[in-house]
Tab-separated table of C-alpha atoms and ligand atoms in Angstrom:
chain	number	residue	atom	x	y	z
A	1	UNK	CA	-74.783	-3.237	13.605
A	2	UNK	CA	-75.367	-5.832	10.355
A	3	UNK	CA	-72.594	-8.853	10.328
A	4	UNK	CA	-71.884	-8.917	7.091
A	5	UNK	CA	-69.859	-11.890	5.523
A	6	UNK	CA	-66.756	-10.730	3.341
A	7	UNK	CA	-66.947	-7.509	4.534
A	8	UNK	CA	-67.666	-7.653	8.602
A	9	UNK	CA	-64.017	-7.184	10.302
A	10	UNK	CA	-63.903	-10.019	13.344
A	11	UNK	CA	-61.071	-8.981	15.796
A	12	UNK	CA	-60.276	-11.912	18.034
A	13	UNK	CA	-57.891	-11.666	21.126
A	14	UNK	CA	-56.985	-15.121	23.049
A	15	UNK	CA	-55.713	-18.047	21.243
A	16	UNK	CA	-55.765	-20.887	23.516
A	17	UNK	CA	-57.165	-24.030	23.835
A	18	UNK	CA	-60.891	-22.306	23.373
A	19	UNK	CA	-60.065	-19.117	21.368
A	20	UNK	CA	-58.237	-21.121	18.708
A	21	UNK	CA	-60.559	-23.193	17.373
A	22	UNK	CA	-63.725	-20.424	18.605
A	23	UNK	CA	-61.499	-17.925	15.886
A	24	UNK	CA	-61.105	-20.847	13.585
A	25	UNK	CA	-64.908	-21.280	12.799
A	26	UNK	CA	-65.590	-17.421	12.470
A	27	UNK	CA	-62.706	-17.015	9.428
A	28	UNK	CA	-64.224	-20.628	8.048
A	29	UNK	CA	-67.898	-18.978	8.241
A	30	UNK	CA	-66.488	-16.353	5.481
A	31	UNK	CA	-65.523	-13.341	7.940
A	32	UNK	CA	-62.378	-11.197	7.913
A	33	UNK	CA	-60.460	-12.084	10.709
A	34	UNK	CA	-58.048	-10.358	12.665
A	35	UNK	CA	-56.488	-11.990	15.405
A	36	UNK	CA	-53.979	-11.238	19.113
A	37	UNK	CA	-52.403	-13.292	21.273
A	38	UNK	CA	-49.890	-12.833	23.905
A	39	UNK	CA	-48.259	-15.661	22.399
A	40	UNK	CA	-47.526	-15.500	18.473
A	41	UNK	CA	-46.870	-18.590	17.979
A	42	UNK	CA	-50.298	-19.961	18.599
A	43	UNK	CA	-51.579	-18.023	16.178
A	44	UNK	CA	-49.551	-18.916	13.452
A	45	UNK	CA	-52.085	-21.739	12.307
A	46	UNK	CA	-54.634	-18.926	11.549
A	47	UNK	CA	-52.596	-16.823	10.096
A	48	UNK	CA	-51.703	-19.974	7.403
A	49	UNK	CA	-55.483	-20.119	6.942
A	50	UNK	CA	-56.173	-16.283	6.013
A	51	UNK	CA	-56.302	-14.692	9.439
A	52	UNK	CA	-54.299	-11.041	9.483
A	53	UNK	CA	-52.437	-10.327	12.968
A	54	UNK	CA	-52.772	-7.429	14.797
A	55	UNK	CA	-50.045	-6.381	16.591
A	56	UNK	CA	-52.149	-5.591	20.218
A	57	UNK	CA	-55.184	-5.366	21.502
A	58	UNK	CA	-55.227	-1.962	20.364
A	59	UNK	CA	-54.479	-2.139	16.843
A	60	UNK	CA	-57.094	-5.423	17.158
A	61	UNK	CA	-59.760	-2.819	17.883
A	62	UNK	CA	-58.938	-0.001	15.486
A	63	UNK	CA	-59.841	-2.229	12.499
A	64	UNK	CA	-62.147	-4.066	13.690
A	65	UNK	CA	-66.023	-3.834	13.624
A	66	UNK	CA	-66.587	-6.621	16.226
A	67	UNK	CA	-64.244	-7.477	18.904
A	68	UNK	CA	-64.062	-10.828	20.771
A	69	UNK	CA	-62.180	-11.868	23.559
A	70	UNK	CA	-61.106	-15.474	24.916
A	71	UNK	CA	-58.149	-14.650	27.569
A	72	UNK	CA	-57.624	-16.117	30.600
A	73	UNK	CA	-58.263	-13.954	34.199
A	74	UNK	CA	-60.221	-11.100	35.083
A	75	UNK	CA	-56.806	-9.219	35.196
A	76	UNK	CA	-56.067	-10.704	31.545
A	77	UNK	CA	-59.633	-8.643	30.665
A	78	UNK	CA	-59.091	-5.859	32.358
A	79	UNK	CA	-55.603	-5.945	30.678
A	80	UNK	CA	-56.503	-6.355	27.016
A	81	UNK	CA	-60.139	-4.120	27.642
A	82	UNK	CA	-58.769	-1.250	29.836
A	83	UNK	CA	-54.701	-1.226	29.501
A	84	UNK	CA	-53.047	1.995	27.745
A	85	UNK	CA	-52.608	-0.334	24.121
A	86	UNK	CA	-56.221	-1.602	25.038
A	87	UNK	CA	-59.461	-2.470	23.316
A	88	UNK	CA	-61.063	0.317	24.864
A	89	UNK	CA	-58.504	3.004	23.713
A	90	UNK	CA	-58.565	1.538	20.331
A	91	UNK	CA	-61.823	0.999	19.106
A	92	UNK	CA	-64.417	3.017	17.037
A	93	UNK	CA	-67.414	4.349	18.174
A	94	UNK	CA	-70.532	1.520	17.019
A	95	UNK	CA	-67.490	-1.454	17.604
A	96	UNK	CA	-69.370	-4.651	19.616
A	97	UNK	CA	-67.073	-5.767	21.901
A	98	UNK	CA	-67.960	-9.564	23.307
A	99	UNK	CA	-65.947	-11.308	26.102
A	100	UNK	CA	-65.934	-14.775	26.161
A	101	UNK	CA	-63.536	-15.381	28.967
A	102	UNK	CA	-64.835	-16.547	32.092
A	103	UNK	CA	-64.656	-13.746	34.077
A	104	UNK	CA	-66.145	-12.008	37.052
A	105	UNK	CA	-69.860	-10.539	36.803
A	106	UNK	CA	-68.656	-7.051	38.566
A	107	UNK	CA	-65.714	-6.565	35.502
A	108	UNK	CA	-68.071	-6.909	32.998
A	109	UNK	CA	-70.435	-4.397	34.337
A	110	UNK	CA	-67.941	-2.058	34.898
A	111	UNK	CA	-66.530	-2.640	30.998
A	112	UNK	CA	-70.006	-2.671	29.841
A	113	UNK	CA	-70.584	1.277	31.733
A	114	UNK	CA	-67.149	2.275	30.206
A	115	UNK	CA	-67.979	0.806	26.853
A	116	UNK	CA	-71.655	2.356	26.606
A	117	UNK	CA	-70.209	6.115	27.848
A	118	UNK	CA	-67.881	5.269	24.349
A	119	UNK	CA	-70.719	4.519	22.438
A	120	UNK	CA	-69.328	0.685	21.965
A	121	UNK	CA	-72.171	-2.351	22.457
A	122	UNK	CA	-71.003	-4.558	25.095
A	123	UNK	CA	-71.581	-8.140	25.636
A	124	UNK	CA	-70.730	-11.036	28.038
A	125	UNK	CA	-70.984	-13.917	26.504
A	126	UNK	CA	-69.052	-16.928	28.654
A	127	UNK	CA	-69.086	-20.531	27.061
A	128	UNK	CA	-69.668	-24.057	28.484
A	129	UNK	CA	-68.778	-27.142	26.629
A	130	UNK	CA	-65.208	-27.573	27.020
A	131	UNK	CA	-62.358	-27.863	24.441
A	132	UNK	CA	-64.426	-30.436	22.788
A	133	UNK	CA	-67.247	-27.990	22.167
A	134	UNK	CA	-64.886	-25.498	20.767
A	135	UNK	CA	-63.463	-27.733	18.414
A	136	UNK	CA	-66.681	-28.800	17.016
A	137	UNK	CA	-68.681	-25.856	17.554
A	138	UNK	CA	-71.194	-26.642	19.944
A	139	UNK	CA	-70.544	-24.416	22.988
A	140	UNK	CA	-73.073	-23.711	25.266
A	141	UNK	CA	-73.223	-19.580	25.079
A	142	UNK	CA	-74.555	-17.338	28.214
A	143	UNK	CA	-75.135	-13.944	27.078
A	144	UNK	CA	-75.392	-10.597	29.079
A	145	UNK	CA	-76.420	-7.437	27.180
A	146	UNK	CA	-78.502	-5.521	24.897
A	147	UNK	CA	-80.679	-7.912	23.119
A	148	UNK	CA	-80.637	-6.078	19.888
A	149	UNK	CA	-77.112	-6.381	19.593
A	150	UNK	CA	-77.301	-9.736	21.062
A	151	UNK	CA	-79.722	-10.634	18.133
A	152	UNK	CA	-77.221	-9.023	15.789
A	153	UNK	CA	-74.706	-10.793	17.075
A	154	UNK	CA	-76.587	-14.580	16.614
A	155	UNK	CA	-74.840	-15.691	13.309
A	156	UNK	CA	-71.061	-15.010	14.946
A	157	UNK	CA	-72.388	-16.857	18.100
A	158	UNK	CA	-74.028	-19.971	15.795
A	159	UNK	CA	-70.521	-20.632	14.198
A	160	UNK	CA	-69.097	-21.217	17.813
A	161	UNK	CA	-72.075	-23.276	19.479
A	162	UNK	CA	-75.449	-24.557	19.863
A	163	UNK	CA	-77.290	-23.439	22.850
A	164	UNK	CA	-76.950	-19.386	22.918
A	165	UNK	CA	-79.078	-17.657	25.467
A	166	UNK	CA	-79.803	-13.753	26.288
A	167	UNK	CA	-79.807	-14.042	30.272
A	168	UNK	CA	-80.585	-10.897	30.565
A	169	UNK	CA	-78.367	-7.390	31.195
A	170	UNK	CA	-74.217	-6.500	31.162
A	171	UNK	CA	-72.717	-9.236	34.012
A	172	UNK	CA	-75.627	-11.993	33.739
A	173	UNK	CA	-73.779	-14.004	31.518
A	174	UNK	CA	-70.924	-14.615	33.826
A	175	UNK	CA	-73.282	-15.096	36.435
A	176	UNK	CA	-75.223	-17.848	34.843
A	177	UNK	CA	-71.668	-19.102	34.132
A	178	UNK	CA	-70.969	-19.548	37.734
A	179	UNK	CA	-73.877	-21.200	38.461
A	180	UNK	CA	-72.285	-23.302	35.516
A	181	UNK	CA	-69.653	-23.545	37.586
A	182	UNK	CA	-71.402	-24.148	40.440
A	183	UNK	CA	-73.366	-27.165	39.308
A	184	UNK	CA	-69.732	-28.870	37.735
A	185	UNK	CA	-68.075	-28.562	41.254
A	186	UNK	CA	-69.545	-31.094	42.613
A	187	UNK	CA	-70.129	-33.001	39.750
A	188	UNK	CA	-66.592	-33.130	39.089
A	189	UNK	CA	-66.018	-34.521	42.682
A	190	UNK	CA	-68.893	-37.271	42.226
A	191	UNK	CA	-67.662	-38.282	38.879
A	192	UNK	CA	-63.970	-39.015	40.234
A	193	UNK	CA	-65.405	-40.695	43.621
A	194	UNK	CA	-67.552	-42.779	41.101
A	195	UNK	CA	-64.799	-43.948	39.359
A	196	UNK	CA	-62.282	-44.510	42.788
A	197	UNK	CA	-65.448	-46.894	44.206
A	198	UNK	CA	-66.273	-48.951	41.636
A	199	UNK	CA	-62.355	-49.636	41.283
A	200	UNK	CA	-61.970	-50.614	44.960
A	201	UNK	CA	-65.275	-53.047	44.008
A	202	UNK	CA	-63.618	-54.689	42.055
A	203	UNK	CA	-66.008	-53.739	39.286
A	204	UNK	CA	-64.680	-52.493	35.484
A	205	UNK	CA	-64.740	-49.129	35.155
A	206	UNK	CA	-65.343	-48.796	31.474
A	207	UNK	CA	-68.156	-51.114	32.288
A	208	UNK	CA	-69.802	-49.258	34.842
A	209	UNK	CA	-70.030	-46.276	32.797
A	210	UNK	CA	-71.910	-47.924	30.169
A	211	UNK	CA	-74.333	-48.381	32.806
A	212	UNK	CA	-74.346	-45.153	34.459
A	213	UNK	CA	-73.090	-42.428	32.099
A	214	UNK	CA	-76.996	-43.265	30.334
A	215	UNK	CA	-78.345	-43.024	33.433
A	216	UNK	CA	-80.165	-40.453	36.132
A	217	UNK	CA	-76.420	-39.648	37.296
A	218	UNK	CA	-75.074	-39.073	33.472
A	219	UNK	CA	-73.264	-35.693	32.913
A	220	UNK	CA	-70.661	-34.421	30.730
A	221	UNK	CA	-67.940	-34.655	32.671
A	222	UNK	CA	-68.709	-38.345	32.949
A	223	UNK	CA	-69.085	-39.012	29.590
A	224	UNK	CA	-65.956	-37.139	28.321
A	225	UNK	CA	-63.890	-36.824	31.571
A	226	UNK	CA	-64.244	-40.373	32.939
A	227	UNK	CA	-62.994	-41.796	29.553
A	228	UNK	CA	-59.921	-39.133	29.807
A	229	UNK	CA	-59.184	-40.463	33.190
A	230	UNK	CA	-59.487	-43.829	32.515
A	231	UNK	CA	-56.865	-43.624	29.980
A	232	UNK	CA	-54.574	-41.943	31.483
A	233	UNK	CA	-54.943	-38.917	29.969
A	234	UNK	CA	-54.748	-35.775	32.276
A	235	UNK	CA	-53.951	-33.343	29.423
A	236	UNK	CA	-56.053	-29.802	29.605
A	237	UNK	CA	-58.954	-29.362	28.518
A	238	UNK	CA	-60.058	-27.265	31.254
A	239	UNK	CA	-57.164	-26.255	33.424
A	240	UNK	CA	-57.272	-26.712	36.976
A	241	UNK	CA	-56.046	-23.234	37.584
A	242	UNK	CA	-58.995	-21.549	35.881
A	243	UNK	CA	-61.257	-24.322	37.312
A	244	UNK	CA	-60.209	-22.753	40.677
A	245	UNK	CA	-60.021	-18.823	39.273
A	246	UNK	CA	-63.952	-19.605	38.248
A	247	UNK	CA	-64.672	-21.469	41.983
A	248	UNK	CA	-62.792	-18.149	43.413
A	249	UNK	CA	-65.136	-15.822	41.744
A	250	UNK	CA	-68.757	-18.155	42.698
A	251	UNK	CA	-67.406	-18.042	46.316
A	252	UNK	CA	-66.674	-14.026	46.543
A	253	UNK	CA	-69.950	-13.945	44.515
A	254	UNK	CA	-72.171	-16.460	46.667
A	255	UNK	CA	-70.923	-14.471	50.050
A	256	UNK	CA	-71.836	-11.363	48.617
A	257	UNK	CA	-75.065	-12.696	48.581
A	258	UNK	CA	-74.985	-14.375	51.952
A	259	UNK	CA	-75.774	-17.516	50.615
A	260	UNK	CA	-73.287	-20.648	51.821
A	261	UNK	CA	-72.404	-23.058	48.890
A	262	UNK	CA	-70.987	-26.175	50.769
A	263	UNK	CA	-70.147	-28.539	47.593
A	264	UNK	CA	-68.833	-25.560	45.661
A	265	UNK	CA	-66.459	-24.686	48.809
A	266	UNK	CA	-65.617	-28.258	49.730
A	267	UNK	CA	-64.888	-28.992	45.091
A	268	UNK	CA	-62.417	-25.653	45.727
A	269	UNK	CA	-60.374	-26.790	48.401
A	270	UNK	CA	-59.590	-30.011	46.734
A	271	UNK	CA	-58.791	-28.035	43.554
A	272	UNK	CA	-56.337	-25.876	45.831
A	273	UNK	CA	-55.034	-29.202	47.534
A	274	UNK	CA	-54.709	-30.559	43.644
A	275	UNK	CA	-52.832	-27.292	42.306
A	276	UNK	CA	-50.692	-27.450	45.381
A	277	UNK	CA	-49.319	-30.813	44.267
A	278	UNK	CA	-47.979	-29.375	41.346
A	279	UNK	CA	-51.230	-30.784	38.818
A	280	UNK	CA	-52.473	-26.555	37.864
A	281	UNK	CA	-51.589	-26.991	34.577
A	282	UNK	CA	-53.481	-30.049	34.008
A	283	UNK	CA	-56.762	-30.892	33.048
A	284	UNK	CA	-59.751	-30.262	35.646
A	285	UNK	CA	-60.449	-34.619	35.624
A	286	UNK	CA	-56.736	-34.760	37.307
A	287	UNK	CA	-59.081	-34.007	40.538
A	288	UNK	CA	-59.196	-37.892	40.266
A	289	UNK	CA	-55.431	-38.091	41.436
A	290	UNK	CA	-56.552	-37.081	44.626
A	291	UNK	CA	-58.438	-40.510	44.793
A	292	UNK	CA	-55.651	-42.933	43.939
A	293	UNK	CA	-54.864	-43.433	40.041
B	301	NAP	P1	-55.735	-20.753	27.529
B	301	NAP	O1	-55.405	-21.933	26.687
B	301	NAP	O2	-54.802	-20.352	28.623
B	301	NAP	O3	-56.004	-19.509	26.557
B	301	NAP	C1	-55.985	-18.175	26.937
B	301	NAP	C2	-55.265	-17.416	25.850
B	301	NAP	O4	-55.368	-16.031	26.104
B	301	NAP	C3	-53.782	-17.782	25.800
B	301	NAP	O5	-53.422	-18.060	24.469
B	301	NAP	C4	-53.108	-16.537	26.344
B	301	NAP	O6	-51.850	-16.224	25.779
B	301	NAP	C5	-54.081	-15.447	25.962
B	301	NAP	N1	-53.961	-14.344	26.917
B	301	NAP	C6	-54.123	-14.404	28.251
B	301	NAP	N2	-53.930	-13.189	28.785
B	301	NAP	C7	-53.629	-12.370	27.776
B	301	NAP	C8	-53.322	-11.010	27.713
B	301	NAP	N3	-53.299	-10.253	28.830
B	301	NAP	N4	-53.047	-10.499	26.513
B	301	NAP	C9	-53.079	-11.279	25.408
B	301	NAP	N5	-53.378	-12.567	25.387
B	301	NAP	C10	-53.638	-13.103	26.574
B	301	NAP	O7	-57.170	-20.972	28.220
B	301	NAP	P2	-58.508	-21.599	27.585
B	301	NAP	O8	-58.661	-22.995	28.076
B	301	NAP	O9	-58.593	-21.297	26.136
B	301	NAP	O10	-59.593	-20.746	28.396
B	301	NAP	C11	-59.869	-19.391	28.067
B	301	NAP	C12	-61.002	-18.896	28.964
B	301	NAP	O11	-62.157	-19.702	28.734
B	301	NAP	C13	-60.711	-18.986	30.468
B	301	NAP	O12	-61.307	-17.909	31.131
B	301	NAP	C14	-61.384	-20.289	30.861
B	301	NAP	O13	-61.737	-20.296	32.229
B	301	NAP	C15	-62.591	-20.287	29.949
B	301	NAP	N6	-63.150	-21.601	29.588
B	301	NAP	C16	-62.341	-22.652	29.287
B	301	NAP	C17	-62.917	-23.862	28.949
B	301	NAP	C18	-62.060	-25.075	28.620
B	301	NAP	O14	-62.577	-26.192	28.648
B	301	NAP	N7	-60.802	-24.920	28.277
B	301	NAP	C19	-64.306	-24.009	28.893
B	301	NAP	C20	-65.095	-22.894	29.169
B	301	NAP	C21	-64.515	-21.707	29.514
B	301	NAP	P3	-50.586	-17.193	25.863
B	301	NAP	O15	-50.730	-18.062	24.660
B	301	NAP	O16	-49.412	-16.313	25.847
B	301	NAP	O17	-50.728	-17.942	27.169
């Protein structure tokens, strides 16, 4: 399948605080858009700029050549893939359906077996880089799938980020995603205890992370978290509710494997303990409430 600009039909499903802006660059790069969301309203912006709505995720598919999908859960995928007004039931033959969601590695196979019996291309292709990166186009993309289509795919994937890697077949992508996930659990947990300590020393925290945002322990959470929390601003971002849907999936996945992941299990009950307070709705660097604002 050949992307063609003008006359390549983008179908995009999930309009949140990723899939807006990930649907914005893809009508700016000069394809037709056609966009779904469970919400209408959030849509409305694209739909100023050009973008024509599609009714469900059905309708989504029937006209479209590619198909991408930014929802929420694996049950919001298996919804808008698999449900009776679904992608699956909708789309032609030779359609490339991508998922973008993070979701779990065993849904994706299974869509990727149902797809290929349909004779659609499947790909996983999960993001890193935060609403920031979706704004500005510079997600980090990790890919599962066939890599000719995933080659095909490359100038849809370049409008939306930077750093776009094949990591191999159907599911790997939301398995390099966890370890994503993986890796920012306990990051997240540093950065906040970071910023707790050098309060109760009496040091400047904008001042420390001049000096260590630079440094060996520099991430980016800590450069574009730490300045979030530091003004106050707990505002999603990354939701703490998905932060813990993504920890949920690492942990089934990691004891399927028999491997223990202590910081990953230690990150997830503080995320519980966090939601439990009533903070799911805000952004993953409210963890720092935990610590004493
Ligand atoms: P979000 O703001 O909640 O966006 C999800 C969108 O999908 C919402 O607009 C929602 O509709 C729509 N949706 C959900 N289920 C649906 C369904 N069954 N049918 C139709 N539409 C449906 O979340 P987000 O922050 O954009 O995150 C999206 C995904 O990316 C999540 O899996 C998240 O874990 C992942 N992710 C997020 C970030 C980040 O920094 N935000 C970074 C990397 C990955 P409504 O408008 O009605 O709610």
């Amino acid at each position: 399948m050949k992307l063609e600009k003008g006359k390549t039909v983008v179908g995009f499903a999930g309009l949140g605080v990723m899939g807006y802006s990930m649907a914005g660059h893809i009508l700016n790069g000069g394809y037709d858009l056609l966009v779904y969301n469970r919400t209408k309203e959030k849509g409305l912006g694209l739909l100023a700029q050009g973008a024509v709505w599609a009714d469900d995720p059905f309708s989504l598919a029937e006209k479209s050549d590619v198909v991408i999908t930014m929802v929420g859960y694996p049950k919001d995928v298996e919804e808008v893939y698999l449900g009776a007004r679904g992608i699956v039931a909708g789309a032609r033959p030779g359609t490339v359906l991508i998922d973008m969601t993070t979701s779990s590695p065993g849904l994706a196979v299974k869509i990727a077996e149902i797809a290929a019996e349909k004779g659609f291309f499947p790909i996983d292709a999960p993001v890193s880089g935060g609403d920031k990166g979706a704004r500005e186009g510079t997600l980090s993309i990790m890919a599962g799938g066939d890599a000719g289509v995933f080659e095909a795919m490359l100038p849809l994937f370049e409008l939306m980020g930077k750093n776009i890697v094949l990591q191999g077949g159907p599911g790997s992508g939301q398995h390099t995603k966890m370890a994503n996930q993986i890796a920012l659990a306990s990051n997240m947990m540093g950065v906040c205890e970071a910023l707790a300590y050098s309060k109760k020393a009496g040091l400047d925290p904008e001042t420390v992370l001049r000096s260590i945002s630079g440094g060996a322990a520099g991430s980016w959470s800590l450069s574009n978290l730490a300045p979030r929390i530091l003004a106050g601003d707990f505002a999603p971002g990354f939701f703490v509710k998905h932060f813990i849907k993504d920890m949920k999936i690492a942990i089934e996945e990691s004891e399927r494997m028999n491997m223990d992941a202590p910081g990953l299990k230690q990150a997830f009950s503080k995320y519980e303990e966090l939601a439990a307070k009533g903070h799911e709705n805000e952004g993953t660097q409210a963890l720092f409430k935990l610590y004493g604002e």
